[in-house]
Short mmCIF file of C-alpha atoms and ligand atoms in Angstrom, two decimals:
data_model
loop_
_atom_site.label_atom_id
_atom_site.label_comp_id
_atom_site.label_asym_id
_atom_site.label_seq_id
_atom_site.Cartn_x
_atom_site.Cartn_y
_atom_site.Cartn_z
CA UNK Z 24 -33.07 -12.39 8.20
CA UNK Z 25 -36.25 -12.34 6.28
CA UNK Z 26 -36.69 -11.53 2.72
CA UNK Z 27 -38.72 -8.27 2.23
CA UNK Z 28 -40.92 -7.70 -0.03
CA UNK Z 29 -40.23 -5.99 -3.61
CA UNK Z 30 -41.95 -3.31 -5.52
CA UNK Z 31 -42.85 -5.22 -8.68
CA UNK Z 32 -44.44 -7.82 -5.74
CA UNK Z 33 -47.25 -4.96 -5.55
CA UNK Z 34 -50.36 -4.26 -8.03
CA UNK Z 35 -49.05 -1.75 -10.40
CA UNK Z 36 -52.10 0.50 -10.03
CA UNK Z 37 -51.60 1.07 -6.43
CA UNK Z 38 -47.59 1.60 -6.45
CA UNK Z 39 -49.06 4.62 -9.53
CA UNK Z 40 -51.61 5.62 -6.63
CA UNK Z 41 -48.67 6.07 -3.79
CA UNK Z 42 -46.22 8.28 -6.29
CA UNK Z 43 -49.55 10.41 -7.08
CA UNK Z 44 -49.54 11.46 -3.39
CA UNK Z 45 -45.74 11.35 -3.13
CA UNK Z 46 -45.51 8.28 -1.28
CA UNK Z 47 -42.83 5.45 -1.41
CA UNK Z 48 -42.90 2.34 0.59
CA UNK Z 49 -39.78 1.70 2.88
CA UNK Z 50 -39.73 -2.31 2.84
CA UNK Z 51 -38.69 -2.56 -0.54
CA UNK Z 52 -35.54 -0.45 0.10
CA UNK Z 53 -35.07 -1.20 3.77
CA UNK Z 54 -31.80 -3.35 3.19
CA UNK Z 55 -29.99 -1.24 0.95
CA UNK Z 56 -30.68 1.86 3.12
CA UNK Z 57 -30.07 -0.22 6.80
CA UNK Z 58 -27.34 -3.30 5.14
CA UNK Z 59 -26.83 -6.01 8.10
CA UNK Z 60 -23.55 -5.17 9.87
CA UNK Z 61 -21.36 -3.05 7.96
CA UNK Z 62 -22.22 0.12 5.03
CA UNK Z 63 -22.00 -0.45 1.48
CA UNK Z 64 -19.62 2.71 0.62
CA UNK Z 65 -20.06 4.22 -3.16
CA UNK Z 66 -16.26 5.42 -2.49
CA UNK Z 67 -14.07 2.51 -4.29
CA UNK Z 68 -10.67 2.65 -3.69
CA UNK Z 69 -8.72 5.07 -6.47
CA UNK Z 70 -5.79 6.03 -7.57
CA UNK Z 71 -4.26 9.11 -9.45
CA UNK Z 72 -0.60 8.54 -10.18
CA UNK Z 73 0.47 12.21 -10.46
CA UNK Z 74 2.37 11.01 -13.81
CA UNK Z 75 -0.86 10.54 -15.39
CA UNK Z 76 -2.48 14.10 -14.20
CA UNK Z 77 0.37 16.18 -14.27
CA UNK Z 78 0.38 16.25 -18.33
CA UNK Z 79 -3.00 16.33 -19.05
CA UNK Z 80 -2.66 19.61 -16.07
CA UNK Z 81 -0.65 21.22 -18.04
CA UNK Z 82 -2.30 21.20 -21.45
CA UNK Z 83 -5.77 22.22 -19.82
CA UNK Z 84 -2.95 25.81 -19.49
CA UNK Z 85 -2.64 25.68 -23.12
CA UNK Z 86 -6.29 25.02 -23.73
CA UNK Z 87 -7.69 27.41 -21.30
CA UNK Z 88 -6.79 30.65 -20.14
CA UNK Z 89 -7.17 31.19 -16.19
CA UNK Z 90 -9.77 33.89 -17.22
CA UNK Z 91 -11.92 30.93 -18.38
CA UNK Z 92 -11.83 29.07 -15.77
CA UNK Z 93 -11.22 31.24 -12.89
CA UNK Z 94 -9.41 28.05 -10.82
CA UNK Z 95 -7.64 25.48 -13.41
CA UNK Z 96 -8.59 22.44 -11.88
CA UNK Z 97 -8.81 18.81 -12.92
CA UNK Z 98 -11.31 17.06 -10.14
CA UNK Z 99 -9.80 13.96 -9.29
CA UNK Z 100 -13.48 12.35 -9.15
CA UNK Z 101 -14.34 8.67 -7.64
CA UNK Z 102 -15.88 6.30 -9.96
CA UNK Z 103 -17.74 4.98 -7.44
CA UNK Z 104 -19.90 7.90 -7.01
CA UNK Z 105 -19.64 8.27 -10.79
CA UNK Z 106 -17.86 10.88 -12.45
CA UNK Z 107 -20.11 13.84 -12.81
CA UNK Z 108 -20.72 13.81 -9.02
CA UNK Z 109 -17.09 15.28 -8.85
CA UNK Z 110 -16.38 13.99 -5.37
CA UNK Z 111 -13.56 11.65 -3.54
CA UNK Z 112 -15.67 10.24 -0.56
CA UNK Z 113 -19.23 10.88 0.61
CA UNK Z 114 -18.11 14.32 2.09
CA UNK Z 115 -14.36 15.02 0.43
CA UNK Z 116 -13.65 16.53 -2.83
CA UNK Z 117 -10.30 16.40 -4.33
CA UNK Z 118 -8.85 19.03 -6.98
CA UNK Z 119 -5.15 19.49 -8.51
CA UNK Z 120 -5.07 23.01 -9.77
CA UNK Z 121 -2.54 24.32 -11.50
CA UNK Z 122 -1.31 28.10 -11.58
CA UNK Z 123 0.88 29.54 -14.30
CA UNK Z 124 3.79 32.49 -13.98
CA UNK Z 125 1.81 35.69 -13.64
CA UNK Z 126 -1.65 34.03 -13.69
CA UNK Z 127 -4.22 35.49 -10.69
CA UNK Z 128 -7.07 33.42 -9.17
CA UNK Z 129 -9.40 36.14 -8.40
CA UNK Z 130 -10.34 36.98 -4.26
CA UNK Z 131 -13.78 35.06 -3.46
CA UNK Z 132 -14.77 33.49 -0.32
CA UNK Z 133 -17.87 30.10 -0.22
CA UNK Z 134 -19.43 28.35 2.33
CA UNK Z 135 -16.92 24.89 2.25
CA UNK Z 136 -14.06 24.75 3.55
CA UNK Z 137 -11.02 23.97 1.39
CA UNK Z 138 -7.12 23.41 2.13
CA UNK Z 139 -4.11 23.62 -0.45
CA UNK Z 140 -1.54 20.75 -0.09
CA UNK Z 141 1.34 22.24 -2.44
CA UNK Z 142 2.28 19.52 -4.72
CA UNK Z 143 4.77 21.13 -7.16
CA UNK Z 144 6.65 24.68 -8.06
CA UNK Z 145 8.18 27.77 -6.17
CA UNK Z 146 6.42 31.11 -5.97
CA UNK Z 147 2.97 31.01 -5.94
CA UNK Z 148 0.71 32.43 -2.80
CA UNK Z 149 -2.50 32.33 -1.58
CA UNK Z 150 -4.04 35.59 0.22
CA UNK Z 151 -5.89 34.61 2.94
CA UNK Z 152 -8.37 37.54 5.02
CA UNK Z 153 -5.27 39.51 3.79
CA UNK Z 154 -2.20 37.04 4.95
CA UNK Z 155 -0.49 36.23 2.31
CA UNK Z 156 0.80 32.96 2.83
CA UNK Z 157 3.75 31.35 0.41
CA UNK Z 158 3.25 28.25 -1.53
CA UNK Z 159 6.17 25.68 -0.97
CA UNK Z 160 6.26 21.62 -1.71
CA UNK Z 161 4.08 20.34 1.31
CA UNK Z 162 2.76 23.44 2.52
CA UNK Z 163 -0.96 23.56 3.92
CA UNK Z 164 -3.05 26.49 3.54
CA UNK Z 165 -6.22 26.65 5.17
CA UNK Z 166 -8.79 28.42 3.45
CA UNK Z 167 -11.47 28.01 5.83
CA UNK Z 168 -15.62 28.94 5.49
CA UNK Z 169 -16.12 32.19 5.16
CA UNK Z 170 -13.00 33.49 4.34
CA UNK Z 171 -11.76 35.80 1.03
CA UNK Z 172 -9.02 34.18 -0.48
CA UNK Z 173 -7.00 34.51 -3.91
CA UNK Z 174 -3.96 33.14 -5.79
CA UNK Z 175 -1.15 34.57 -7.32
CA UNK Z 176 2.17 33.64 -8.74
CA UNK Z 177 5.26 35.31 -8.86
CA UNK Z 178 8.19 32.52 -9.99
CA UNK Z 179 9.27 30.89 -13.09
CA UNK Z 180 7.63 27.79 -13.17
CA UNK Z 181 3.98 26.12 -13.29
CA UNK Z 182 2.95 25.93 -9.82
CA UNK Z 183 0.51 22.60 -8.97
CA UNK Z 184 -1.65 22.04 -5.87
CA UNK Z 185 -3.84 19.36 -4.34
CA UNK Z 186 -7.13 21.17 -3.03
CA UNK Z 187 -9.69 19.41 -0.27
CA UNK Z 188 -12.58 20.29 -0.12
CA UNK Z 189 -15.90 19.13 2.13
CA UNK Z 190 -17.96 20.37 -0.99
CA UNK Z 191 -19.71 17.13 -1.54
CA UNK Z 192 -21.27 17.40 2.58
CA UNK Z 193 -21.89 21.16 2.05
CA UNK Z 194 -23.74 21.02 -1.37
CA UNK Z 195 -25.39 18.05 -0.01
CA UNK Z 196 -26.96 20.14 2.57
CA UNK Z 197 -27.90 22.54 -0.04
CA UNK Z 198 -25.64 25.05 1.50
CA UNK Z 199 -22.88 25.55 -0.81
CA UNK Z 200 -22.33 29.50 -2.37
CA UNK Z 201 -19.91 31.71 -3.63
CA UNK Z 202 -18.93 35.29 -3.16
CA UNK Z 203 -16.46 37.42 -5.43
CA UNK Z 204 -14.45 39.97 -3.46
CA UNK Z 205 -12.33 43.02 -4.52
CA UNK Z 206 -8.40 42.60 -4.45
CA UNK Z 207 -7.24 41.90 -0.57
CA UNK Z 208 -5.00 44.61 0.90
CA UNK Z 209 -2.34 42.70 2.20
CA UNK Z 210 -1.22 42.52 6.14
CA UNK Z 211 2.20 43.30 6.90
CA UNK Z 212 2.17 39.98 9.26
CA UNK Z 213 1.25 36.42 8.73
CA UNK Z 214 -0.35 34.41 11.77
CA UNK Z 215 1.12 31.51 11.83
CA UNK Z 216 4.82 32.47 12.33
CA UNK Z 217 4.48 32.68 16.53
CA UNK Z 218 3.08 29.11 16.72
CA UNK Z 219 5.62 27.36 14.67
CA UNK Z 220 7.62 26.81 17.94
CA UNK Z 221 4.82 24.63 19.45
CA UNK Z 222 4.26 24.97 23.31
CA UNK Z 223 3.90 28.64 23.58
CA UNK Z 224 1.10 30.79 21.70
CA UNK Z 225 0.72 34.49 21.73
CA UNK Z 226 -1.10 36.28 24.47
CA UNK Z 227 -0.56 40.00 24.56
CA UNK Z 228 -2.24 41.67 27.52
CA UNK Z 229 -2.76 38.42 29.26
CA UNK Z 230 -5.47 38.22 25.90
CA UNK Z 231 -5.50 34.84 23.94
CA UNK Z 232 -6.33 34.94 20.24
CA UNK Z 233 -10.24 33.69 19.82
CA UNK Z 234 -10.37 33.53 16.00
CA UNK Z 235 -11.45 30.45 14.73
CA UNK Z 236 -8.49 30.26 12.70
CA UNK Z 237 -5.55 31.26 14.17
CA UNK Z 238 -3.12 29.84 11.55
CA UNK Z 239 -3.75 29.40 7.60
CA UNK Z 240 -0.29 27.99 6.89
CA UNK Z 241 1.67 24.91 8.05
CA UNK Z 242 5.06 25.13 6.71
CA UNK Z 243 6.17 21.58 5.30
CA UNK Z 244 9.36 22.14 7.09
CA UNK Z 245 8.36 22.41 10.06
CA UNK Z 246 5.47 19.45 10.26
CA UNK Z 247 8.22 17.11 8.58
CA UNK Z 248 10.75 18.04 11.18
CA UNK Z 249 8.09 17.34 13.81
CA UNK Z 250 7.31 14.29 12.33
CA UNK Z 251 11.47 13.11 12.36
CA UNK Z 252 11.52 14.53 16.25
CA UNK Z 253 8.31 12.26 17.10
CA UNK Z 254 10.47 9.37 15.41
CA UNK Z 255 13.47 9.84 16.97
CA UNK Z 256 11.81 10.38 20.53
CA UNK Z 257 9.62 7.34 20.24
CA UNK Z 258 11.53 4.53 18.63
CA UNK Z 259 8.73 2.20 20.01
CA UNK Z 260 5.72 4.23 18.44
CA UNK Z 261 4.04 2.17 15.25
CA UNK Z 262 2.32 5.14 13.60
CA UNK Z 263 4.90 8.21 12.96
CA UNK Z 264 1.89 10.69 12.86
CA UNK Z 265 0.88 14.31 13.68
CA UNK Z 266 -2.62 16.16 13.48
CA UNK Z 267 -3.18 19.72 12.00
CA UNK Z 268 -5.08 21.31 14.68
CA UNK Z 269 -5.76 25.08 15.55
CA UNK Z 270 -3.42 25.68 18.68
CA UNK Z 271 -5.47 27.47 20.74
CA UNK Z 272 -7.81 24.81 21.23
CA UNK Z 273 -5.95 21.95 20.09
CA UNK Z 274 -8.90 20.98 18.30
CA UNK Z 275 -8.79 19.71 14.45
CA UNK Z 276 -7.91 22.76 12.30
CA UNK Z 277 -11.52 22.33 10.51
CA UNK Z 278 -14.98 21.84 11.53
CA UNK Z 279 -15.17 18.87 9.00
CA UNK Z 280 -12.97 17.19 7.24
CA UNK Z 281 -8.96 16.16 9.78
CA UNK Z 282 -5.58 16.58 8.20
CA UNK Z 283 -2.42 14.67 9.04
CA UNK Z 284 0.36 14.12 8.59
CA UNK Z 285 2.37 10.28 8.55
CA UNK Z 286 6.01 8.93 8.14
CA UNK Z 287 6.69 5.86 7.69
CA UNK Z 288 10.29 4.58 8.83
CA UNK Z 289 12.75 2.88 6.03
CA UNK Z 290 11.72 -0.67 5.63
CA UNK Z 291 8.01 0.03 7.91
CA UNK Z 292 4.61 -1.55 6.74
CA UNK Z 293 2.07 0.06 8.93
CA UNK Z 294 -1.42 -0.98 8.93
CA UNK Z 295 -4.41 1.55 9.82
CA UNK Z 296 -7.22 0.05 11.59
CA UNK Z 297 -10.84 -0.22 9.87
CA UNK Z 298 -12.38 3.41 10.35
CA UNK Z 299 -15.75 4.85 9.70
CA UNK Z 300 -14.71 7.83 7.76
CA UNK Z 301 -13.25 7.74 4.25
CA UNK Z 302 -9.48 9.15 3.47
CA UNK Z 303 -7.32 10.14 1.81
CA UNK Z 304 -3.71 9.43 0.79
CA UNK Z 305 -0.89 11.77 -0.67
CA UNK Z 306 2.92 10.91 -0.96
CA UNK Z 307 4.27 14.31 -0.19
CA UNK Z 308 8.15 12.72 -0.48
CA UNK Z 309 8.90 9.25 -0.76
CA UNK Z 310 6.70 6.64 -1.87
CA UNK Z 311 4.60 3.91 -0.30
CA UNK Z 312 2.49 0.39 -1.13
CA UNK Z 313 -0.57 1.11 -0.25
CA UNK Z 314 -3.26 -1.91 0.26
CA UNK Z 315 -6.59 -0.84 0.70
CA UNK Z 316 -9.06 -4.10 1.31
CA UNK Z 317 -8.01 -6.49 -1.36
CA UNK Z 318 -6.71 -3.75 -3.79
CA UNK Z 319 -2.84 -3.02 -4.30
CA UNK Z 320 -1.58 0.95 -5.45
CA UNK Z 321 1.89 1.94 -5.68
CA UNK Z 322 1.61 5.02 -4.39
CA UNK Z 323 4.54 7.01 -5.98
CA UNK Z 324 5.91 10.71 -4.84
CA UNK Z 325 3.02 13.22 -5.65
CA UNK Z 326 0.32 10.55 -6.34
CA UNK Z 327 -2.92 10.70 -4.12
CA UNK Z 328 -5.44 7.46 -3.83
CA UNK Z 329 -8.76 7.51 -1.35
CA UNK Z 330 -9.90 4.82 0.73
CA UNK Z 331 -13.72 3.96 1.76
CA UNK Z 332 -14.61 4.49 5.47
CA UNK Z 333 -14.82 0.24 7.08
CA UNK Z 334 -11.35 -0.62 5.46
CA UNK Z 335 -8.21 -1.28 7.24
CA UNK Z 336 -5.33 0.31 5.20
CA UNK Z 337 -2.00 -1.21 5.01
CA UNK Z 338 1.37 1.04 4.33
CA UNK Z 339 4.56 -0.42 3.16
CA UNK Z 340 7.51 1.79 2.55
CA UNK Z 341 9.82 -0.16 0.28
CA UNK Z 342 12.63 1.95 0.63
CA UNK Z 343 15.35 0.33 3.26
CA UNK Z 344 17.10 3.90 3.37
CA UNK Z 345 14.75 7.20 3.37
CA UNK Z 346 11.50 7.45 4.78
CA UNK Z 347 8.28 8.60 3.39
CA UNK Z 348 6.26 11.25 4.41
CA UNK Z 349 2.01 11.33 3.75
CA UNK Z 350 -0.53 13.31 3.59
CA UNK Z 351 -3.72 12.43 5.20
CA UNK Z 352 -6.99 13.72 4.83
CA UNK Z 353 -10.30 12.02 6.12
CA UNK Z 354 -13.66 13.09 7.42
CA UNK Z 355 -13.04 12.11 11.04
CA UNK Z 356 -14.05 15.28 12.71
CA UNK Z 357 -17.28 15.24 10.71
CA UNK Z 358 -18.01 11.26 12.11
CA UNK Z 359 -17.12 12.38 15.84
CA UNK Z 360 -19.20 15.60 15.96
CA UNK Z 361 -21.93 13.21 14.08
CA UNK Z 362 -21.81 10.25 16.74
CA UNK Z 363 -21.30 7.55 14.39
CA UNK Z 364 -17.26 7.29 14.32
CA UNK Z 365 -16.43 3.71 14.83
CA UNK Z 366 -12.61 1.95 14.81
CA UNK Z 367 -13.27 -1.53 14.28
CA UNK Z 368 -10.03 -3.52 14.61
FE1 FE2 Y 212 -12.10 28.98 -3.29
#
C-alpha cells in the first residue's frame, strides 16, 4: 500500500491558499477516513460497575433538586469519544437517572428515540401518549420519536433507570429538539397487555392496529419467562436470546437502535460473533465475565459495559447454579437499514 502524502509535505503558502477558499486535500487523510480492512472505532470498551454510580446517583438527589435538572441523570459517557461528547457508541447514548418519592419529570416529547431499562426501586411510572406504564426491575419502556412522555413516582424508595438513547446519530444529523407538553390525561388502558400472550394480537372489526408503536412496555416477567421457555424448548440452542420487536410487524421495536434480551445457562460461556454495530451490555439478574477483544469486565448484577462494532464478545456465567439474564442494546437496525451490517466470524 503506498504511503500518501502529508500536509506539512506541501508549501505552507498554498495549504493557507486552499483553507482561504475552504478547501482541504483528501490524500493526506485518506487512510484514517478509508483504514485497510477493518474501522478504527472511537468506542473503547467500558465499564460502569453500578456500585460505583449508584452512590455518586444518589448524592446528585441531595445536590440537585429535580426542578434543576428536569431528568437527574449521570451520562455514562465513553472515553473513547471523550467525555464531553456524552455518548456510548457512535450512535447510542447511555443515561442512569434516578427519580426520588414524589419527584415529577415533566411531559415533553424530542426527536430521538429513548427506552427505560428499570434498574432499581418499586413505584415509579412513565406516561407514555397517555399510557401510563409501571416501572418494575427489568421493565422496558419505549419512549419512541415523537411521543409526550413524563415520570412520576409514587413508592417509598429511590427509583433508578438505565435510559438509551440514539441521541448521538440524531444530533449528529442536526436533528435533535425538544418539546414541553402540558400534564398527559391518562388512558384508562395500557397497550401492551393483549400482546403479552404472544401469537395472537388484537384485531377488532377484522381491523389490525397500524400505530407505529403498538406496545411501550415489556414486562420483565414476561421476557424472562420467555427467555426460560426458549431454554427449556431448545436444550441444543447456544445463544438463549429474544428480540424486542413491535408485534404487528415483527420488526425491531425502533427505527434505530435493537434491544434484546440474553440468558446465559449455569456454567455457559457464549461467544458473540464480530459485528458491525456497537452494543451494549446490562446484567439485569445474575452476573457475567464479559471479554470484549483483549479486555476482561466482571460484569456484576446492575452493571452495564459497551462494546465497539468489529469485536467478537465472549460471555461466561460463573455461576454453576442460576442463570443470568442481559440486556442488550446495539445499533443493528440502524447498520441493516444503512447497508453496511457485516458478521464477520
Ligand atoms: Fe425524554
Amino acid at each position: 500500500m503506498n504511503t500518501l502524502g502529508r500536509l506539512e509535505d506541501l508549501p505552507a503558502d498554498y495549504v493557507n491558499a486552499l483553507q482561504a477558499q475552504n478547501l482541504v486535500p483528501l490524500w493526506p487523510s485518506l487512510r484514517a477516513l478509508l483504514p485497510p480492512g477493518t474501522p478504527r472505532p472511537q468506542t473503547r470498551a467500558t465499564h460502569w460497575r453500578y456500585e460505583a454510580v449508584r452512590p455518586l446517583l444518589l448524592q446528585a438527589g441531595e445536590l440537585t433538586p429535580i426542578e434543576k435538572a428536569e431528568r437527574r441523570v449521570l451520562v455514562l459517557a465513553n472515553p473513547g469519544h471523550g467525555l464531553e461528547k456524552m455518548q456510548a457508541s457512535a450512535a447510542i447514548y447511555l443515561g442512569m437517572q434516578l427519580l426520588l418519592p414524589g419527584e415529577w419529570a415533566p411531559s415533553h416529547r424530542h426527536t430521538p428515540n429513548a427506552v427505560r431499562m428499570v434498574v432499581e426501586g418499586e413505584g415509579a411510572y412513565t406516561t407514555v401518549d397517555g399510557e401510563k406504564l409501571p416501572m418494575r426491575r427489568g421493565d422496558l419502556i419505549l419512549t419512541p420519536t415523537g411521543l409526550w412522555h413524563e415520570h412520576g413516582h409514587d413508592g417509598t424508595d429511590p427509583v433508578v433507570w438505565l435510559d438509551v438513547l440514539d441521541l448521538p446519530l440524531v444530533h449528529y444529523l442536526e436533528a435533535s429538539y425538544h418539546v414541553d407538553g402540558p400534564r398527559q390525561t391518562v388512558k384508562p388502558s395500557r397497550g401492551e397487555r393483549p400482546y403479552a400472550r404472544g401469537g395472537v394480537v388484537p384485531s377488532a372489526d377484522f381491523v389490525r392496529d397500524q400505530r407505529a408503536y403498538p406496545v411501550l412496555r415489556y414486562a420483565w416477567t414476561d421476557t424472562r419467562a420467555a427467555l426460560q421457555a426458549l431454554a427449556e424448548d431448545r436444550p441444543d440452542l447456544q445463544a438463549v436470546q429474544v428480540t424486542y420487536v413491535n408485534p404487528e410487524t415483527g420488526s425491531d421495536a425502533q427505527n434505530i437502535l435493537a434491544y434484546h434480551a440474553l440468558m446465559l445457562r449455569p456454567g455457559q460461556t457464549l461467544r458473540l460473533p464480530a459485528r458491525s454495530p456497537a452494543m451494549v451490555l446490562h446484567a439485569i439478574d445474575g452476573a457475567a465475565e464479559v471479554a470484549v477483544g483483549d479486555q476482561r469486565f466482571a460484569l456484576a448484577e446492575a452493571d452495564t459495559c459497551c462494546a465497539p462494532g468489529y469485536t467478537a464478545v465472549v460471555l461466561r456465567n460463573a455461576s454453576a447454579t442460576a442463570p443470568a439474564f442481559l440486556f442488550i442494546a446495539d445499533e443493528s437496525p440502524l447498520h441493516r437499514k444503512l447497508g453496511i451490517h457485516e458478521v464477520r466470524s
